[in-house]
Every structure is written in C-alpha cells, then in structure tokens.
Short mmCIF file of C-alpha atoms in Angstrom, two decimals:
data_model
loop_
_atom_site.label_atom_id
_atom_site.label_comp_id
_atom_site.label_asym_id
_atom_site.label_seq_id
_atom_site.Cartn_x
_atom_site.Cartn_y
_atom_site.Cartn_z
CA MET A 13 41.93 20.55 14.44
CA THR A 14 40.66 21.97 17.75
CA ASN A 15 38.63 24.92 18.95
CA GLN A 16 41.17 27.04 20.83
CA PRO A 17 39.61 29.80 22.96
CA ARG A 18 41.18 33.22 22.64
CA PRO A 19 42.59 35.03 25.65
CA GLN A 20 39.85 37.13 27.24
CA ALA A 21 41.54 40.40 26.34
CA ASP A 22 41.17 39.56 22.63
CA VAL A 23 37.53 38.49 22.75
CA PRO A 24 35.43 40.60 20.38
CA PRO A 25 31.98 41.71 21.51
CA ALA A 26 29.18 39.15 21.35
CA PRO A 27 27.22 39.29 18.09
CA GLU A 28 23.57 40.28 17.94
CA LEU A 29 21.42 37.28 17.05
CA PHE A 30 18.16 37.00 15.07
CA THR A 31 18.36 40.35 13.28
CA TRP A 32 17.78 40.69 9.53
CA GLU A 33 21.53 41.09 9.11
CA PHE A 34 22.05 37.88 11.04
CA ALA A 35 19.50 36.09 8.84
CA THR A 36 21.45 37.11 5.73
CA ASP A 37 24.73 35.65 7.01
CA PRO A 38 24.61 33.96 10.43
CA TYR A 39 27.95 32.18 10.06
CA PRO A 40 30.25 34.85 11.62
CA ALA A 41 27.97 34.93 14.68
CA TYR A 42 28.01 31.15 14.90
CA ALA A 43 31.82 31.14 14.66
CA TRP A 44 31.92 33.51 17.65
CA LEU A 45 29.55 31.29 19.63
CA ARG A 46 31.50 28.12 18.82
CA GLU A 47 34.69 29.71 20.11
CA HIS A 48 33.48 31.75 23.09
CA ALA A 49 30.05 30.43 24.17
CA PRO A 50 29.50 27.03 22.53
CA VAL A 51 26.41 26.29 24.67
CA HIS A 52 24.75 29.68 24.92
CA ARG A 53 21.53 30.70 26.65
CA THR A 54 19.66 33.37 24.72
CA GLU A 55 16.23 34.95 24.41
CA LEU A 56 14.58 34.06 21.11
CA PRO A 57 12.43 36.52 19.14
CA SER A 58 9.33 34.85 20.65
CA GLY A 59 10.52 35.71 24.17
CA VAL A 60 11.31 32.08 25.03
CA GLU A 61 14.76 31.46 26.50
CA ALA A 62 16.69 28.48 25.11
CA TRP A 63 20.17 27.00 24.95
CA LEU A 64 21.95 27.10 21.57
CA VAL A 65 24.43 24.25 20.97
CA THR A 66 26.95 25.20 18.27
CA ARG A 67 29.94 22.83 18.24
CA TYR A 68 29.81 19.68 16.13
CA ALA A 69 30.75 17.18 18.85
CA ASP A 70 28.28 18.68 21.34
CA ALA A 71 25.57 18.90 18.68
CA LYS A 72 25.92 15.28 17.64
CA GLU A 73 25.82 14.17 21.27
CA ALA A 74 22.76 16.29 22.05
CA LEU A 75 20.83 15.06 19.01
CA ALA A 76 21.16 11.48 20.25
CA ASP A 77 20.69 12.12 24.00
CA PRO A 78 17.44 10.47 25.21
CA ARG A 79 17.34 12.92 28.13
CA LEU A 80 16.53 15.65 25.63
CA SER A 81 12.88 14.94 24.87
CA LYS A 82 10.94 16.04 21.81
CA ASN A 83 7.72 16.20 23.83
CA PRO A 84 6.87 19.83 24.67
CA ALA A 85 5.09 18.64 27.83
CA HIS A 86 8.58 18.58 29.38
CA HIS A 87 8.99 22.34 28.93
CA ASP A 88 8.76 24.07 32.31
CA GLU A 89 7.10 27.15 30.80
CA PRO A 90 3.64 27.50 29.21
CA ALA A 91 5.27 28.78 26.02
CA HIS A 92 4.09 25.90 23.87
CA ALA A 93 0.48 26.36 24.92
CA LYS A 94 0.81 29.99 23.85
CA GLY A 95 2.08 28.97 20.42
CA LYS A 96 5.65 30.16 21.03
CA THR A 97 7.36 26.83 20.39
CA GLY A 98 6.75 24.16 17.79
CA ILE A 99 4.69 24.63 14.63
CA PRO A 100 2.16 27.47 14.90
CA GLY A 101 -1.40 26.23 15.22
CA GLU A 102 -0.58 22.55 15.66
CA ARG A 103 -2.02 22.36 19.19
CA LYS A 104 -5.33 24.08 18.34
CA ALA A 105 -5.62 21.95 15.21
CA GLU A 106 -5.02 18.76 17.27
CA LEU A 107 -1.97 17.85 15.20
CA MET A 108 0.47 17.41 18.08
CA THR A 109 1.00 13.65 17.81
CA HIS A 110 3.63 13.55 15.11
CA LEU A 111 7.27 12.50 14.81
CA LEU A 112 8.71 15.89 15.78
CA ASN A 113 6.85 16.00 19.11
CA ILE A 114 7.07 12.49 20.57
CA ASP A 115 9.58 10.08 22.09
CA PRO A 116 9.87 6.28 22.13
CA PRO A 117 7.91 4.06 22.27
CA ASP A 118 5.28 6.06 20.37
CA HIS A 119 7.94 7.57 18.12
CA THR A 120 9.24 4.09 17.27
CA ARG A 121 5.74 2.85 16.45
CA LEU A 122 4.76 5.78 14.23
CA ARG A 123 8.12 5.98 12.46
CA ARG A 124 7.91 2.27 11.61
CA LEU A 125 4.55 2.85 9.92
CA VAL A 126 5.90 5.38 7.43
CA SER A 127 9.53 4.33 7.03
CA LYS A 128 8.71 1.90 4.20
CA ALA A 129 7.61 4.84 2.04
CA PHE A 130 11.16 6.23 2.13
CA THR A 131 13.25 3.12 1.54
CA PRO A 132 15.94 3.40 -1.16
CA ARG A 133 13.88 1.11 -3.40
CA ARG A 134 10.66 3.15 -3.01
CA VAL A 135 12.52 6.42 -3.58
CA ALA A 136 14.22 4.99 -6.67
CA GLU A 137 10.81 3.97 -8.04
CA PHE A 138 9.65 7.55 -7.53
CA ALA A 139 12.62 9.04 -9.44
CA PRO A 140 10.92 9.14 -12.88
CA ARG A 141 8.02 11.14 -11.43
CA VAL A 142 10.44 13.62 -9.82
CA GLN A 143 12.21 14.05 -13.15
CA GLU A 144 8.86 14.51 -14.92
CA LEU A 145 7.78 17.19 -12.44
CA THR A 146 11.15 18.92 -12.74
CA ASP A 147 10.97 19.09 -16.52
CA GLN A 148 7.36 20.24 -16.52
CA LEU A 149 8.08 23.08 -14.12
CA LEU A 150 11.12 24.12 -16.16
CA ASP A 151 9.02 24.05 -19.33
CA ARG A 152 6.82 26.76 -17.84
CA PHE A 153 9.57 29.38 -17.71
CA ALA A 154 12.44 28.09 -19.87
CA GLN A 155 11.32 30.20 -22.85
CA ARG A 156 11.01 33.42 -20.83
CA GLY A 157 14.71 33.96 -20.23
CA GLU A 158 14.09 34.87 -16.60
CA ALA A 159 12.49 33.37 -13.51
CA ASP A 160 12.28 33.42 -9.75
CA LEU A 161 13.76 30.04 -8.92
CA ILE A 162 12.01 29.94 -5.54
CA HIS A 163 8.47 30.71 -6.71
CA ASP A 164 8.67 29.05 -10.13
CA PHE A 165 10.74 25.99 -9.34
CA ALA A 166 12.13 25.21 -5.86
CA PHE A 167 8.78 25.74 -4.11
CA PRO A 168 6.30 23.83 -6.31
CA LEU A 169 8.54 20.80 -7.02
CA PRO A 170 8.55 19.28 -3.51
CA ILE A 171 4.92 20.25 -2.92
CA TYR A 172 3.73 18.25 -5.92
CA ALA A 173 6.14 15.41 -5.14
CA ILE A 174 5.10 14.94 -1.51
CA CYS A 175 1.41 15.29 -2.46
CA ASP A 176 1.88 12.46 -4.97
CA LEU A 177 3.59 10.33 -2.33
CA LEU A 178 0.86 10.98 0.25
CA GLY A 179 -1.93 10.34 -2.25
CA VAL A 180 -3.41 13.83 -2.51
CA PRO A 181 -5.43 13.89 -5.77
CA ARG A 182 -3.92 16.04 -8.52
CA GLU A 183 -6.97 18.30 -8.61
CA ASP A 184 -6.42 19.22 -4.92
CA GLN A 185 -2.67 19.79 -5.02
CA ASP A 186 -2.86 23.48 -5.89
CA ASP A 187 -4.77 24.03 -2.64
CA PHE A 188 -1.85 22.49 -0.78
CA ARG A 189 0.50 24.75 -2.72
CA ASP A 190 -1.49 27.79 -1.55
CA TRP A 191 -1.55 26.67 2.09
CA ALA A 192 2.16 25.83 2.05
CA GLY A 193 2.90 29.19 0.46
CA MET A 194 1.16 30.97 3.32
CA MET A 195 3.18 28.93 5.82
CA ILE A 196 6.44 29.97 4.17
CA ARG A 197 5.48 33.61 3.69
CA HIS A 198 4.48 34.01 7.34
CA GLY A 199 7.20 31.75 8.77
CA GLY A 200 9.23 34.60 10.22
CA GLY A 201 6.39 36.97 10.96
CA PRO A 202 2.83 36.82 12.29
CA ARG A 203 2.03 33.26 13.28
CA GLY A 204 -1.70 33.63 12.65
CA GLY A 205 -1.33 33.10 8.90
CA VAL A 206 0.54 29.85 9.49
CA ALA A 207 -2.05 28.67 12.02
CA ARG A 208 -4.90 29.28 9.57
CA SER A 209 -3.11 27.21 6.93
CA VAL A 210 -2.48 24.43 9.45
CA LYS A 211 -6.20 24.38 10.33
CA LYS A 212 -7.19 24.18 6.66
CA MET A 213 -4.71 21.36 6.05
CA ARG A 214 -6.03 19.39 9.00
CA GLY A 215 -9.63 19.71 7.84
CA TYR A 216 -8.72 18.58 4.35
CA LEU A 217 -6.56 15.66 5.57
CA LEU A 218 -9.29 14.34 7.86
CA GLU A 219 -11.78 14.46 4.99
CA LEU A 220 -9.29 12.74 2.67
CA ILE A 221 -8.64 10.00 5.25
CA HIS A 222 -12.41 9.37 5.51
CA ARG A 223 -12.71 9.23 1.73
CA LYS A 224 -9.75 6.90 1.26
CA ARG A 225 -10.89 4.58 4.03
CA ALA A 226 -14.29 4.19 2.33
CA GLU A 227 -12.63 3.40 -1.01
CA LEU A 228 -9.70 1.30 0.24
CA PRO A 229 -9.33 -1.95 -1.76
CA ALA A 230 -8.95 -5.22 0.09
CA ARG A 231 -5.34 -5.64 -1.02
CA PRO A 232 -2.71 -2.91 -1.42
CA ALA A 233 -1.68 -2.09 -4.97
CA PRO A 234 2.03 -1.79 -5.83
CA GLY A 235 3.26 1.65 -4.82
CA GLU A 236 0.20 2.36 -2.67
CA ASP A 237 0.10 5.97 -1.47
CA LEU A 238 1.21 6.74 2.05
CA ILE A 239 -2.15 7.88 3.48
CA SER A 240 -3.77 4.63 2.30
CA GLY A 241 -0.91 2.74 3.93
CA LEU A 242 -1.48 4.56 7.22
CA ILE A 243 -5.19 3.74 7.08
CA ARG A 244 -4.46 0.10 6.29
CA ALA A 245 -2.02 -0.15 9.20
CA SER A 246 -4.55 1.45 11.55
CA ASP A 247 -7.29 -0.93 10.45
CA HIS A 248 -5.02 -3.94 11.02
CA GLY A 249 -4.13 -3.52 14.66
CA GLU A 250 -1.49 -0.78 14.71
CA HIS A 251 -3.80 1.42 16.84
CA LEU A 252 -3.22 4.55 14.79
CA THR A 253 -5.89 7.07 15.77
CA GLU A 254 -7.52 9.36 13.25
CA ASN A 255 -5.71 12.36 14.72
CA GLU A 256 -2.40 10.47 14.60
CA ALA A 257 -2.96 9.67 10.93
CA ALA A 258 -3.81 13.30 10.13
CA ALA A 259 -0.86 14.57 12.18
CA MET A 260 1.48 12.12 10.45
CA ALA A 261 0.33 13.17 6.99
CA PHE A 262 0.61 16.82 8.01
CA ILE A 263 4.16 16.61 9.35
CA LEU A 264 5.35 14.64 6.32
CA LEU A 265 3.97 17.40 4.14
CA PHE A 266 5.25 20.21 6.35
CA ALA A 267 8.72 18.75 6.90
CA GLY A 268 8.89 17.27 3.41
CA PHE A 269 8.48 20.41 1.38
CA GLU A 270 10.20 23.38 3.04
CA THR A 271 13.47 21.54 3.64
CA THR A 272 13.61 20.66 -0.06
CA VAL A 273 12.59 24.16 -1.16
CA ASN A 274 15.59 25.46 0.76
CA LEU A 275 17.94 22.70 -0.39
CA ILE A 276 17.21 23.60 -4.03
CA GLY A 277 17.16 27.37 -3.43
CA ASN A 278 20.23 27.57 -1.19
CA GLY A 279 22.03 25.07 -3.40
CA ALA A 280 21.35 26.99 -6.60
CA TYR A 281 22.40 30.24 -4.93
CA ALA A 282 25.65 28.69 -3.66
CA LEU A 283 26.48 27.40 -7.14
CA LEU A 284 25.67 30.73 -8.80
CA THR A 285 27.95 32.57 -6.36
CA HIS A 286 30.78 30.02 -6.68
CA PRO A 287 31.29 29.87 -10.46
CA GLU A 288 34.34 27.62 -10.35
CA GLN A 289 32.41 24.96 -8.42
CA ARG A 290 29.38 25.35 -10.65
CA ASP A 291 31.58 24.94 -13.76
CA ARG A 292 33.07 21.74 -12.31
CA LEU A 293 29.63 20.32 -11.74
CA GLN A 294 28.35 21.30 -15.19
CA ARG A 295 31.34 19.69 -16.88
CA SER A 296 30.81 16.46 -14.93
CA LEU A 297 27.11 16.38 -15.85
CA THR A 298 27.64 16.99 -19.56
CA GLY A 299 30.79 14.89 -20.02
CA ASP A 300 30.88 11.88 -22.29
CA ASP A 301 31.55 9.47 -19.43
CA GLY A 302 28.28 10.35 -17.66
CA ASP A 303 30.09 10.57 -14.31
CA ARG A 304 27.62 11.83 -11.70
CA SER A 305 29.85 11.26 -8.67
CA LEU A 306 30.42 15.00 -8.25
CA LEU A 307 26.66 15.49 -8.10
CA GLU A 308 26.45 12.93 -5.29
CA THR A 309 29.19 14.51 -3.17
CA GLY A 310 28.05 17.97 -4.24
CA ILE A 311 24.58 17.59 -2.74
CA GLU A 312 26.14 16.57 0.57
CA GLU A 313 28.45 19.58 0.47
CA LEU A 314 25.59 21.95 -0.29
CA LEU A 315 23.71 20.47 2.69
CA ARG A 316 26.74 21.10 4.89
CA TYR A 317 27.78 24.50 3.54
CA ASP A 318 24.42 26.30 3.70
CA GLY A 319 21.80 23.70 4.48
CA PRO A 320 18.01 24.05 4.55
CA VAL A 321 17.62 23.48 8.30
CA GLU A 322 19.47 26.03 10.43
CA LEU A 323 18.43 24.77 13.86
CA ALA A 324 17.15 21.32 14.76
CA THR A 325 13.62 21.28 16.13
CA TRP A 326 12.89 21.79 19.83
CA ARG A 327 14.21 19.55 22.58
CA PHE A 328 13.50 19.78 26.32
CA ALA A 329 15.65 18.49 29.19
CA THR A 330 13.86 15.80 31.20
CA GLU A 331 16.47 15.93 33.97
CA PRO A 332 19.51 18.02 34.88
CA LEU A 333 22.35 17.33 32.44
CA ARG A 334 25.55 18.81 31.03
CA VAL A 335 26.09 19.66 27.38
CA GLY A 336 29.50 20.91 26.31
CA GLY A 337 30.43 21.56 29.93
CA GLN A 338 27.31 23.64 30.52
CA ASP A 339 24.67 22.73 33.11
CA ILE A 340 21.16 22.44 31.65
CA ALA A 341 18.20 22.47 34.07
CA THR A 342 15.16 20.20 33.86
CA GLY A 343 12.59 21.68 31.50
CA ASP A 344 15.03 23.96 29.65
CA PRO A 345 14.62 24.12 25.85
CA VAL A 346 17.68 23.14 23.82
CA LEU A 347 18.17 24.06 20.15
CA VAL A 348 21.00 22.37 18.27
CA VAL A 349 22.38 24.78 15.68
CA LEU A 350 23.06 22.49 12.70
CA ALA A 351 24.39 25.38 10.60
CA ALA A 352 27.03 26.17 13.23
CA ALA A 353 28.00 22.54 13.81
CA ASP A 354 28.48 21.95 10.08
CA ARG A 355 30.98 24.85 9.87
CA ASP A 356 32.99 23.68 12.91
CA PRO A 357 36.74 23.73 12.05
CA ALA A 358 37.29 21.05 14.69
CA ARG A 359 35.38 18.65 12.41
CA PHE A 360 35.70 19.95 8.84
CA ALA A 361 38.82 21.16 7.04
CA ASP A 362 38.31 24.67 5.60
CA PRO A 363 34.66 24.67 6.72
CA ASP A 364 33.84 28.03 5.11
CA VAL A 365 34.99 26.80 1.70
CA LEU A 366 32.50 25.22 -0.72
CA ASP A 367 34.12 22.07 -2.14
CA LEU A 368 31.72 19.85 -4.10
CA SER A 369 34.23 16.99 -4.09
CA ARG A 370 34.53 16.92 -0.27
CA ARG A 371 34.58 13.27 0.82
CA ASP A 372 34.90 13.47 4.61
CA ASN A 373 31.48 14.99 5.05
CA GLN A 374 29.46 13.51 7.90
CA HIS A 375 27.36 16.65 8.20
CA LEU A 376 24.33 17.01 10.46
CA GLY A 377 22.14 18.67 7.84
CA TYR A 378 19.36 16.11 8.33
CA GLY A 379 20.00 15.52 12.01
CA HIS A 380 21.33 12.48 13.84
CA GLY A 381 20.01 9.68 16.01
CA ILE A 382 16.45 8.34 16.14
CA HIS A 383 15.02 11.63 14.85
CA TYR A 384 17.20 11.65 11.73
CA CYS A 385 15.07 13.04 8.89
CA LEU A 386 12.89 10.24 7.55
CA GLY A 387 12.48 11.95 4.17
CA ALA A 388 16.18 12.61 3.59
CA PRO A 389 16.46 10.08 0.69
CA LEU A 390 13.56 11.77 -1.13
CA ALA A 391 14.95 15.26 -0.47
CA ARG A 392 18.35 14.23 -1.83
CA LEU A 393 16.70 12.78 -4.94
CA GLU A 394 14.74 15.99 -5.52
CA GLY A 395 17.80 18.16 -4.90
CA ARG A 396 20.01 16.17 -7.27
CA THR A 397 17.35 16.06 -9.97
CA ALA A 398 16.47 19.75 -9.72
CA LEU A 399 20.01 21.11 -9.75
CA ALA A 400 21.28 18.73 -12.44
CA THR A 401 18.35 19.56 -14.72
CA LEU A 402 18.76 23.31 -14.16
CA LEU A 403 22.45 23.24 -15.03
CA THR A 404 22.04 21.08 -18.13
CA ARG A 405 18.92 22.71 -19.59
CA LEU A 406 19.90 26.29 -18.69
CA PRO A 407 23.70 26.19 -18.93
CA ASP A 408 24.17 29.97 -18.78
CA LEU A 409 21.98 30.42 -15.70
CA ARG A 410 23.01 33.54 -13.77
CA LEU A 411 21.82 35.72 -10.92
CA ALA A 412 19.58 38.61 -11.96
CA ALA A 413 20.17 40.57 -8.74
CA GLU A 414 23.12 41.46 -6.54
CA PRO A 415 23.56 39.05 -3.61
CA ALA A 416 23.16 41.97 -1.19
CA GLU A 417 19.69 42.64 -2.63
CA LEU A 418 18.39 39.15 -1.80
CA ARG A 419 16.36 38.62 1.36
CA TRP A 420 16.34 35.56 3.58
CA ARG A 421 13.29 34.42 5.49
CA GLY A 422 13.50 35.20 9.18
CA GLY A 423 12.12 31.99 10.69
CA LEU A 424 13.91 30.22 13.54
CA ILE A 425 14.32 26.64 12.27
CA MET A 426 14.58 26.85 8.48
CA ARG A 427 17.06 28.80 6.36
CA GLY A 428 15.98 29.86 2.89
CA LEU A 429 15.70 32.69 0.40
CA ARG A 430 12.47 34.61 -0.17
CA THR A 431 13.25 34.98 -3.88
CA LEU A 432 16.04 33.98 -6.25
CA PRO A 433 15.77 35.96 -9.53
CA VAL A 434 17.78 34.47 -12.40
CA ALA A 435 18.29 35.10 -16.11
CA PHE A 436 19.37 32.78 -18.93
CA GLU A 437 19.24 32.30 -22.68
CA PRO A 438 15.65 31.23 -23.47
CA GLU A 439 15.11 27.71 -24.69
CA ARG A 440 13.64 27.34 -28.15
CA PRO A 441 9.88 26.76 -28.15
CA ASP A 442 8.84 23.17 -27.49
CA ALA A 443 5.80 21.38 -28.80
CA GLY A 444 2.74 21.22 -26.59
CA PRO A 445 1.87 22.84 -23.24
CA ALA A 446 3.46 21.63 -20.03
CA ARG A 447 1.18 20.18 -17.37
CA VAL A 448 1.80 19.11 -13.79
#
C-alpha cells in the first residue's frame, strides 16, 4: 500500500482545521493532508505556527529524532513564555522540569526514577484496585438506568487510580478530581482556568512532599507509593530537586488521567456506534471458555482507530532538518499528528474500519521512541477493565443521544468527548452503599 498523490487538477480544496466541525471528525481533513501536504505548516488557534506531520512513516521517524527537542527553550519565538505552548500555567507554577519538556540526559535520569512504578509486575499488582474502583463507580449509577459515562465513569476512574499510585490520601482525592475537572473543561477554551488548577495542584503537591518526607520510614514498604519513592531517591543521591519532584508528580497525574478518560470514553463510543464489533466483544467476554484475547487486541484497535491523544506533545527543531521531504528550520515547532498516522493506508489495511481482531497493529497511540508513554501499561489495564466491566454488567448499554448531538472537546493535543449519555436496563438493588 502506498500514498499516491492525485494529479493537481483533481485536488480538492484544502480543509479548514481546528473548527468545531473538525473537532467532531478530523479524519477526512487528515486524509487530505496525508495525501497532499503530509508535512504541513499551519497557524494554530493560539496564533503559533507549527508543522503538522501526518504520515505514519514520517511520524514514527520524527518521534524518535533527537534533533526534535522537547525543551521549549529551543523555540525561536517567545510563545511558550506567553503560555501559548505546553501546559497552561506550568511555567508560572515552576513545573517545567518534567518528562514532556526535557531531553537526555535529564530525561533519562528522571524517567529511570519513575519507570519502576509502571513495570508489568507493578501494574499487575494494581489490577485488583482498578477492578474495585471500576465496580464501585458502576455501583453508583447502575440502578438508575442512565448515566453520563464521561462524568460518572471515565473521568473519576483514572483520577482515583493515579492518586492511589502517587500516594495522595483518599480524603484529598476529591480535590484532585475538582482540579482535574477544571483542566478538562477549560482545555479548549480560556487557559486561565487551567492555570489556576495547575497552581493549586503544585501547592498541594509541595505540601504533600514535605509531609511524606517527614513521615518516611527508614525502609520502603512493599508497593510504596510513587511520591515516597521519588523522595527516597532524592534523599539517596539522585539529586532530584523539590521542584523536579513536584513537576514529576504533576505530569504523571496530568498525563495519567486525561489520556485514560479519553481511552474509555472514545472506546465506549466506538463500540456503541459499531454494534457488530461490540457484540463480538461481549460474546468473547461472556463465553464459557473465558477467552479475553479479543479484549487485548480490541484495546489496541480502539487506541488506533480513535485514540485519546490526537497530536503528540510539542517538539522543536534544534537544527535545520528534513521531515517527509520538507525543510524544517531551527526553532520551528513540530507536532506529530498521531490520529492521522494511525489511519494511514500505507501502513494499515482498511484504516477507517474498526476491527477489534486486528493483529498487525503497531499504532502510535502512545508515541514512539524515548518519550513513549510511561503510563501506557496502566492506561491499558484501566481501559480493558472499564470496558469489559461495562459490557458485562450493563449488557444492553446504548447511546441516549444521536451521535451528531455529541460534542468533542476542542483542545489541541487530546481528543475526547465532553459527555457520553447512555441508557440501560437498571441493575437490581445491591446490598450496602458503594464507596471509593
């Protein structure tokens, strides 16, 4: 399969990017870009100009190119200082030194400190807690016969899970839910609301780090929380500053919840609008043989088909280079469009078809190279658990709105629904109240 350019006479007009219509369904526009302008310079809604990379081969190469730095200091414009790139408020809150903004060797050092929290063994040990949270959240609305799957389910699940992993006390986790909610609600609009939440998170995390350092036992307990682990590493010669520890905890929370909110929300929506695929998955989950292989391949296909991260986070050229035959100048921002790359017909057969049994599926949904998403194993666990539990406990789950009535958030990096109203046959009352 190859991308064959059309003769110029047949080229349709260029699509308009970053409109509300585009946010609802960006894939036709990305198909046009892949074919006619695969490395395309455009003005973003913030006013910053950047290159969009849309073909799979070019995207994979760019994600691993060390000449494309994550450090915004390499941007030749003062856009980052004005809050137009990166996470709103991170500079003023002194949360810049995190994995999404740095290069080796600092990136290597900081990633090593937290990677042990996301090993397959550690994630497997966390699986019972994820299942417990999933069931408790479902208990809250299963008897109502209706719900908003974003607000009631997809949003709180990863918030509580990542708070548990970080070591945020249960009594403080609802504060994090409120701050995270403000970040999502304002993600595509005024950046001030996001910045205020970032400032509140930083203040809380610094206080929590102080508290945990004062109470840290001499020896780590099995399954020690991640913030305690960062403190212990810092106190034993890893030279992790207080701001680095706070920034690390912040980015793990920030990157660890919204991607999973969108994986669950987008995944549930895709299944509800593809009934034949949803029926296949339900039959495999409820069959006598207990075969969950379709769930495993299905999560990967949902990540490819309409994944939670539309564009990879910012990169900046440190020297002149060529991407996809296009010259990129030093200091230019480059945004790899994961959603476009994962629908590239040069890489995937029938890329616009949802096929939960797809095997050849080396998608870029969680990136590629040294910045590959550290929390991907946890996100996959949460996605599998959430969707499997929904389909088995609420087997007649159905959309309670027309697809055209649903609204997608208008942020640049993430792709997710604002709401996902559903209806179902209520579960019979269960004994005892649910608690998270």
